[in-house]
Structures are given as structure tokens and as C-alpha cells.
PDB file of C-alpha atoms in Angstrom:
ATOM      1  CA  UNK A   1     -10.413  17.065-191.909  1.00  0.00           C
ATOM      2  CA  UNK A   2     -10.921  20.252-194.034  1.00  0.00           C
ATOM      3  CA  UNK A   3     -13.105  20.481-196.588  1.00  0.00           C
ATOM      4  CA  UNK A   4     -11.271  21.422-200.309  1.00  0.00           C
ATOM      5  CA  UNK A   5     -13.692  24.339-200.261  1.00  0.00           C
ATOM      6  CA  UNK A   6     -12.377  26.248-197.345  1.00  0.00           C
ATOM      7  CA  UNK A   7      -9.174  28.186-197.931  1.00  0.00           C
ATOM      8  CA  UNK A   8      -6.041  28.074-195.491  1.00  0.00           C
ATOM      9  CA  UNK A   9      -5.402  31.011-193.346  1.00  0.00           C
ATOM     10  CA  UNK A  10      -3.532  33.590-195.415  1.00  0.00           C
ATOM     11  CA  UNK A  11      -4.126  31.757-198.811  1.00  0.00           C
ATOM     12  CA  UNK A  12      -6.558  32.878-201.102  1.00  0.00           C
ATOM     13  CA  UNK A  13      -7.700  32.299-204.811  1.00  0.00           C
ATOM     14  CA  UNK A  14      -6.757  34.675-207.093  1.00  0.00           C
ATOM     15  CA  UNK A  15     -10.748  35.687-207.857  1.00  0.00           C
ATOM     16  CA  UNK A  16     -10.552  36.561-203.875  1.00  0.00           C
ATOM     17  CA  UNK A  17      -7.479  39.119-203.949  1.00  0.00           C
ATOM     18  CA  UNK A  18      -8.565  40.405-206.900  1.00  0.00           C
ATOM     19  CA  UNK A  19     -12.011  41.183-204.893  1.00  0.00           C
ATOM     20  CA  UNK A  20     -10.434  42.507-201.806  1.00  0.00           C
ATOM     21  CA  UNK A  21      -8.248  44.609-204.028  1.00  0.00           C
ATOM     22  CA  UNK A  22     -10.956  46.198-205.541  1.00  0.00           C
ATOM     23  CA  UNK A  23     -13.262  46.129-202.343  1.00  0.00           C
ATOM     24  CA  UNK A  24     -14.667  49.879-202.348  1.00  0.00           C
ATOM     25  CA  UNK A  25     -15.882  50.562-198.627  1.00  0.00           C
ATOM     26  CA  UNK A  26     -17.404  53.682-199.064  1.00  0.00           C
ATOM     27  CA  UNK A  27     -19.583  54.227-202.157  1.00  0.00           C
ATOM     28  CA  UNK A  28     -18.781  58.338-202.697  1.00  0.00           C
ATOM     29  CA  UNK A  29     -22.126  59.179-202.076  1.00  0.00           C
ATOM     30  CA  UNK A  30     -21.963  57.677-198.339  1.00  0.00           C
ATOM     31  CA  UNK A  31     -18.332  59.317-198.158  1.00  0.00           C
ATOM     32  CA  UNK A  32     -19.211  62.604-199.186  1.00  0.00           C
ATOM     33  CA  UNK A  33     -22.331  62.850-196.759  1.00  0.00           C
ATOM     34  CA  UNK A  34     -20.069  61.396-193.882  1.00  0.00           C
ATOM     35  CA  UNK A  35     -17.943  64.167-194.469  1.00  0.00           C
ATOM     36  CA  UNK A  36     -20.712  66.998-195.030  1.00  0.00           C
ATOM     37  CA  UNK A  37     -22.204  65.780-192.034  1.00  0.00           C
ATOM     38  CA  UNK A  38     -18.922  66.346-190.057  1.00  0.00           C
ATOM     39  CA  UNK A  39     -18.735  69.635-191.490  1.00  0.00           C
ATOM     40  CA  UNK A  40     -22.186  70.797-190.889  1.00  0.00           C
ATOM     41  CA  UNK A  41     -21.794  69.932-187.291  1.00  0.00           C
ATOM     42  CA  UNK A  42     -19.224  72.153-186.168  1.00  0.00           C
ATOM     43  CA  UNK A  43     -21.044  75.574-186.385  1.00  0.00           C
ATOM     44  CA  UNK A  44     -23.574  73.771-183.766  1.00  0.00           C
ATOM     45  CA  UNK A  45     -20.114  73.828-181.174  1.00  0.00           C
ATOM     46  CA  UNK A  46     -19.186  76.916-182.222  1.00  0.00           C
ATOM     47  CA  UNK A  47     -22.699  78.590-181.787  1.00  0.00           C
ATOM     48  CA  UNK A  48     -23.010  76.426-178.434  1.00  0.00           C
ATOM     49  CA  UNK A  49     -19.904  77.370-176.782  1.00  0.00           C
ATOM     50  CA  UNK A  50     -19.354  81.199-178.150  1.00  0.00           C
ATOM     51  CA  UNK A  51     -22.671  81.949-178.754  1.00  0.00           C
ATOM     52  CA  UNK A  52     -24.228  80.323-175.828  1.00  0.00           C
ATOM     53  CA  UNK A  53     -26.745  79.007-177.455  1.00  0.00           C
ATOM     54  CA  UNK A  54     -29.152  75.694-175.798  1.00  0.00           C
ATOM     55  CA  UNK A  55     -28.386  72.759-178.054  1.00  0.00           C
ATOM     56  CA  UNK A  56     -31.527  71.071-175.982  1.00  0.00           C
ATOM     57  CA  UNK A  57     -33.555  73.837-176.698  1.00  0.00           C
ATOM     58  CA  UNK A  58     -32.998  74.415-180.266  1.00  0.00           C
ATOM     59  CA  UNK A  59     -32.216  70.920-181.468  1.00  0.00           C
ATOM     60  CA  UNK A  60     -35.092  70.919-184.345  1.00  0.00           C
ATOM     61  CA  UNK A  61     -33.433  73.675-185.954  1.00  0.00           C
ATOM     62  CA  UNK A  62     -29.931  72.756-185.675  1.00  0.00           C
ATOM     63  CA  UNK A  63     -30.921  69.641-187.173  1.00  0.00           C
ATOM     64  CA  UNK A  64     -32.660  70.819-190.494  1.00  0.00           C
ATOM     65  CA  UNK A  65     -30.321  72.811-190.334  1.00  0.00           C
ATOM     66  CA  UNK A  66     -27.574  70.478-190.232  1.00  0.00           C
ATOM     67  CA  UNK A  67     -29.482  68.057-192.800  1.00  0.00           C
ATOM     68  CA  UNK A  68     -30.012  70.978-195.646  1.00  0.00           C
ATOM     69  CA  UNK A  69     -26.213  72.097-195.066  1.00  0.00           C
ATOM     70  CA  UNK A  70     -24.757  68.673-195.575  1.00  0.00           C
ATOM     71  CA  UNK A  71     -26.436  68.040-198.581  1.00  0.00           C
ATOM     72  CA  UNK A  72     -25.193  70.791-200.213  1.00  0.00           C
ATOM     73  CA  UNK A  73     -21.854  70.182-198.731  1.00  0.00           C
ATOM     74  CA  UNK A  74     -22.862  66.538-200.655  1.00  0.00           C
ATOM     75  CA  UNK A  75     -23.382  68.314-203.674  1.00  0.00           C
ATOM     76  CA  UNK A  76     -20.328  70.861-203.794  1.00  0.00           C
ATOM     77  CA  UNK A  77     -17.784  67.855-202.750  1.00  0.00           C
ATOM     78  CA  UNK A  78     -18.777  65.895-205.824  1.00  0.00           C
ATOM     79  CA  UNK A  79     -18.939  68.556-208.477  1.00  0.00           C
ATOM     80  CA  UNK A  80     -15.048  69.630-207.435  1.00  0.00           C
ATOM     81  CA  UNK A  81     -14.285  66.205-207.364  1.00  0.00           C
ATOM     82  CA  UNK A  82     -15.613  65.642-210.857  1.00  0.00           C
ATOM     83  CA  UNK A  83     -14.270  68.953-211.824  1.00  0.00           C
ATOM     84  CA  UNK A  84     -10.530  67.848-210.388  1.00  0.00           C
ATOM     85  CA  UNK A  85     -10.485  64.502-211.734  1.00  0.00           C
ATOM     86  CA  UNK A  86      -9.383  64.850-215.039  1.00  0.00           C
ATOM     87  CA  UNK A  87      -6.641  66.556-214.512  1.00  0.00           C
ATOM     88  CA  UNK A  88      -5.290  64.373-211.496  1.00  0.00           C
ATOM     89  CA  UNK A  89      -5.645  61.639-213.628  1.00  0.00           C
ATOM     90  CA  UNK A  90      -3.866  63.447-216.414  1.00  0.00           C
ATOM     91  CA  UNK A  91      -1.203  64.441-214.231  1.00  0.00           C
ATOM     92  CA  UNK A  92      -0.687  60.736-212.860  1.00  0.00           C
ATOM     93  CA  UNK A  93      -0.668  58.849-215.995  1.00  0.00           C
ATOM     94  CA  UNK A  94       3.231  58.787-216.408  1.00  0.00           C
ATOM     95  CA  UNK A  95       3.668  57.045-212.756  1.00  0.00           C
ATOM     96  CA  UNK A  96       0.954  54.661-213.307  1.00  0.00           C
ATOM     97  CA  UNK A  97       2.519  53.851-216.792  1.00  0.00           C
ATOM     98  CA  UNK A  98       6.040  53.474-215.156  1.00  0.00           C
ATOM     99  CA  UNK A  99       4.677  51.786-212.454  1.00  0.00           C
ATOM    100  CA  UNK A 100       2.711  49.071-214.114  1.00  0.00           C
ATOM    101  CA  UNK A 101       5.969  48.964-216.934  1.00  0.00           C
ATOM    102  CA  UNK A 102       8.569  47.584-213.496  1.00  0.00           C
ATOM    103  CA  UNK A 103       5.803  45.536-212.884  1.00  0.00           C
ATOM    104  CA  UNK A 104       6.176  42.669-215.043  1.00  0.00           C
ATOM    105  CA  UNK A 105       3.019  41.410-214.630  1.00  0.00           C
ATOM    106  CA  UNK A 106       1.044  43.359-217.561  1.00  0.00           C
ATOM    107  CA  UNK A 107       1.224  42.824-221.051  1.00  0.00           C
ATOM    108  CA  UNK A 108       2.681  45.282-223.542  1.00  0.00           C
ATOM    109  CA  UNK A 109      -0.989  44.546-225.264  1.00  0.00           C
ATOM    110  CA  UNK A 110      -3.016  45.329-222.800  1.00  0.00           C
ATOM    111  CA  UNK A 111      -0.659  48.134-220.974  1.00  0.00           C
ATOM    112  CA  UNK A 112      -2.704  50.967-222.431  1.00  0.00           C
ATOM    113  CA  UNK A 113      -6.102  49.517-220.988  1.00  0.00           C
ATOM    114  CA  UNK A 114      -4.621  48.451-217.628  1.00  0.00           C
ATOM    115  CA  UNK A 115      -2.709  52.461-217.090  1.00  0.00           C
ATOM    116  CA  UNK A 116      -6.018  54.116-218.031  1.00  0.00           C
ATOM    117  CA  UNK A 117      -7.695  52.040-215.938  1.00  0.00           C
ATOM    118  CA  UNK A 118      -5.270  51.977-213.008  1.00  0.00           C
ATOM    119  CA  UNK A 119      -4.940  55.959-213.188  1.00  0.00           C
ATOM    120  CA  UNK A 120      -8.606  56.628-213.348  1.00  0.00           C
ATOM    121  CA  UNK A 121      -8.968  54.913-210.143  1.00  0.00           C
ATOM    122  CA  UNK A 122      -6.074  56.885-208.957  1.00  0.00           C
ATOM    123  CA  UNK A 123      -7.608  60.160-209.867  1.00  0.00           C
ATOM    124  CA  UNK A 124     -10.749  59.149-208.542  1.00  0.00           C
ATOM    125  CA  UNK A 125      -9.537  58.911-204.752  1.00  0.00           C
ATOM    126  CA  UNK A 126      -7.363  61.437-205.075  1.00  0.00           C
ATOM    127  CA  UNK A 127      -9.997  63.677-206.391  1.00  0.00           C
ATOM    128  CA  UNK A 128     -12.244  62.687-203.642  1.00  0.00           C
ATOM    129  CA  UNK A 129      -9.964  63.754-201.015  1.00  0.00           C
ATOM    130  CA  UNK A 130      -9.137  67.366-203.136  1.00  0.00           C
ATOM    131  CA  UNK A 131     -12.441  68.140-203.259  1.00  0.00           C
ATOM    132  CA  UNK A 132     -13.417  67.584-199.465  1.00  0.00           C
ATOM    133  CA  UNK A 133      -9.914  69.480-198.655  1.00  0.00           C
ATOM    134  CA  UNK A 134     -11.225  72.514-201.105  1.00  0.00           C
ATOM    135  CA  UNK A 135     -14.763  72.586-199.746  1.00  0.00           C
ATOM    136  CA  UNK A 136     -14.312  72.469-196.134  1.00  0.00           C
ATOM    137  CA  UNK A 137     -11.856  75.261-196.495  1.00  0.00           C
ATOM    138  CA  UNK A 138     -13.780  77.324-198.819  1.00  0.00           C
ATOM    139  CA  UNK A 139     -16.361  76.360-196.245  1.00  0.00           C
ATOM    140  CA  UNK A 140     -14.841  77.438-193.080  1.00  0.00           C
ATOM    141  CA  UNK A 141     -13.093  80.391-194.328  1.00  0.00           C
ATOM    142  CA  UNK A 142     -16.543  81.941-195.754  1.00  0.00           C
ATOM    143  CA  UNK A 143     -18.378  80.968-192.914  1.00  0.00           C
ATOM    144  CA  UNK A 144     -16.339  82.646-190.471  1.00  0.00           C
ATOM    145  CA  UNK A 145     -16.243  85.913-192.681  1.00  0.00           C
ATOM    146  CA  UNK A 146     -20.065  85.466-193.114  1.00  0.00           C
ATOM    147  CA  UNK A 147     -20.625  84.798-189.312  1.00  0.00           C
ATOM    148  CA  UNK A 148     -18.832  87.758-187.854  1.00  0.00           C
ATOM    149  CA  UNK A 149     -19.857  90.767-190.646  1.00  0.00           C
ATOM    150  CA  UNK A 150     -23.255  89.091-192.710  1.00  0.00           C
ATOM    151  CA  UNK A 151     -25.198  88.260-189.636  1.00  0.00           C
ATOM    152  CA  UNK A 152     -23.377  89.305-186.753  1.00  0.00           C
ATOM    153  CA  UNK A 153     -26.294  91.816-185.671  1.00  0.00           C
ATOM    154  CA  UNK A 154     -28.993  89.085-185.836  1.00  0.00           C
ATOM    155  CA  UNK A 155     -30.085  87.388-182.760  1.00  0.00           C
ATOM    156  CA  UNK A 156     -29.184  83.811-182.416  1.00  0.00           C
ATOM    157  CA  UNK A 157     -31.034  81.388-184.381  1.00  0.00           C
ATOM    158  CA  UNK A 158     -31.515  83.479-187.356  1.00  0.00           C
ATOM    159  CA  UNK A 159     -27.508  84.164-187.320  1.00  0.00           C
ATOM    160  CA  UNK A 160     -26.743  80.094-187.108  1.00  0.00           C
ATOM    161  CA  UNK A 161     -28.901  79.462-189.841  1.00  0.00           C
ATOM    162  CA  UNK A 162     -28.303  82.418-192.295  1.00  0.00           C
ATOM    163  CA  UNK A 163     -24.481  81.709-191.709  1.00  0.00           C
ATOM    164  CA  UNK A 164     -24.487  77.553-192.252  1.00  0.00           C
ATOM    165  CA  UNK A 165     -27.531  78.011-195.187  1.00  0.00           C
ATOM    166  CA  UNK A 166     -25.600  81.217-196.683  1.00  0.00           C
ATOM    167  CA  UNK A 167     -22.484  79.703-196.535  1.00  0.00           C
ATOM    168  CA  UNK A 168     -23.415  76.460-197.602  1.00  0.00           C
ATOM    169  CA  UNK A 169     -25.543  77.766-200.359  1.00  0.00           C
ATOM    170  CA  UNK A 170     -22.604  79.852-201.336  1.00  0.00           C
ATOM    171  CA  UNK A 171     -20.151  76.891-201.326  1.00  0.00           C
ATOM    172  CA  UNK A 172     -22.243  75.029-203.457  1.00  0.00           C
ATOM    173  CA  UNK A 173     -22.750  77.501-205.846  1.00  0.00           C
ATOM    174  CA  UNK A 174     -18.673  78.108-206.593  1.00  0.00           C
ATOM    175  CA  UNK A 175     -18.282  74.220-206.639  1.00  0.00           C
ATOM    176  CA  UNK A 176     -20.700  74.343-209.874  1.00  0.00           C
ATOM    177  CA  UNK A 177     -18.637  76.435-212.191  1.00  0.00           C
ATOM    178  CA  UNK A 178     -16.727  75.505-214.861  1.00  0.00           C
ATOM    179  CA  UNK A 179     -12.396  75.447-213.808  1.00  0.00           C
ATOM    180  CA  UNK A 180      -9.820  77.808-215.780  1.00  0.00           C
ATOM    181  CA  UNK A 181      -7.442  75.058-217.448  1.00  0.00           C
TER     182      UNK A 181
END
């Protein structure tokens, strides 16, 4: 005897696919810091395997190190995200429009609301994913360049953290200005 509260397997109110529709995961702070994190922790391989360089040993500085770099990774992600958005949404308001149009289940009233709504959180993922892709290339590319010319004469621990803080420093700073339209 089931209770009239408990849904069937595979049947749910409308309230509860609307909810696991909209179910965000990952707020974009806890994305962004997931992925900086990632990011941050590759020059400790690369200084560990080329470099030879104790990850025992120097495990205090490769982790402030880590933790400053990733928060400006944090910070760069979401300005180009925020700087991309607009545009993606811009650029994806026709196929939402279309898309909701074959859909039937909007009204003509409230078409407007529901494609600005719909594309915004389009644009919003999308731009997420953009401005990782941009950063941890701008990233990479500008660490390796900074790596082997900047501080290739300095001994070890001063050349792992002048590349990750310059080049993370450096990312951040391009992600905050303004883009060319």
C-alpha cells in the first residue's frame, strides 16, 4: 500500500521536472575554482618531473603557491566569462527563438520573456566554458614562454613561483580589460 505522497518510479509532478531541469550543480564560483585549481596544479608536474624538483620537500610553497594562482585563475575565468556573455547570448537568440517557436508549448505572449530567458541561460554556460577554454590557453601558452626566457636562469623555487604568480598575475590582468566589439 503506497502512500498518495510518494511518486511512482519515473513519474514526477510537474514542480519536480521543472526543479531537476533547472538543478544547477555547480554554483560558478565552485566551477571556476575547480577548474583554476586543475590549472594551477600542473606546473607542480612539470617542475617535478623536468625540473626535478622534491614535491615532499617543497610542498608549503607549491601550495600557496597553488592557492594564490587559482584564485586569480578564479578571477580571470569570470571576468571573460562576463565579458563573452553578451555576445553569446546575442548570437544565440535566433535558435532559442526558433526553437521555443516548434515548440508549441510557449505562448506567443510570453515568447519574448521565455527566449530572453532561455538564451541567457544559454549564454551563461556557454560563456563559462569560453572563458575557461581562453584562460587556460592564454595561461599555458604565457607560462611556457615565461618559464623558459623570464626565469629560466633562476634556481628552482624562485623560477616555479615567479612563472605560476607572473603568469597568473598576467592572465588576470588581460581578462580585466574591456573587449573590441
Amino acid at each position: 500500500t503506497r502512500s498518495s505522497t510518494h511518486c511512482t518510479m519515473g513519474r514526477f509532478k510537474k514542480e519536480e521536472r521543472e526543479l531537476m531541469v533547472n538543478l544547477n550543480t555547480t554554483t560558478p564560483a565552485s566551477f571556476y575554482l575547480s577548474f583554476g585549481l586543475l590549472t594551477a596544479l600542473v606546473p607542480i608536474w612539470v617542475y617535478h618531473s623536468i625540473h626535478h624538483l622534491a614535491v615532499a620537500e617543497n610542498a608549503v610553497v607549491y601550495a600557496i603557491v597553488t592557492v594564490v594562482s587559482a584564485f586569480l585563475l578564479n578571477l580571470a575565468y569570470a571576468n571573460t566569462a562576463r565579458q563573452v556573455k553578451s555576445k553569446i547570448s546575442m548570437k544565440r537568440t535566433d535558435a532559442v527563438r526558433a526553437e521555443l517557436s516548434n515548440d508549441g508549448n510557449t505562448d506567443k505572449k510570453n515568447l519574448d520573456t521565455a527566449v530572453l530567458k532561455k538564451s541567457s541561460q544559454v549564454a551563461e554556460n556557454e560563456a563559462r566554458y569560453v572563458g575557461v577554454f581562453y584562460i587556460n590557453a592564454l595561461f599555458f601558452f604565457t607560462f611556457m614562454i615565461v618559464t623558459t626566457s623570464v626565469t629560466a636562469n633562476w634556481t628552482g623555487l624562485y623560477n616555479y613561483g615567479g612563472s605560476v604568480l607572473g603568469t597568473s598575475a598576467l592572465v588576470f590582468l588581460f581578462s580585466t580589460g574591456t573587449p573590441k566589439n
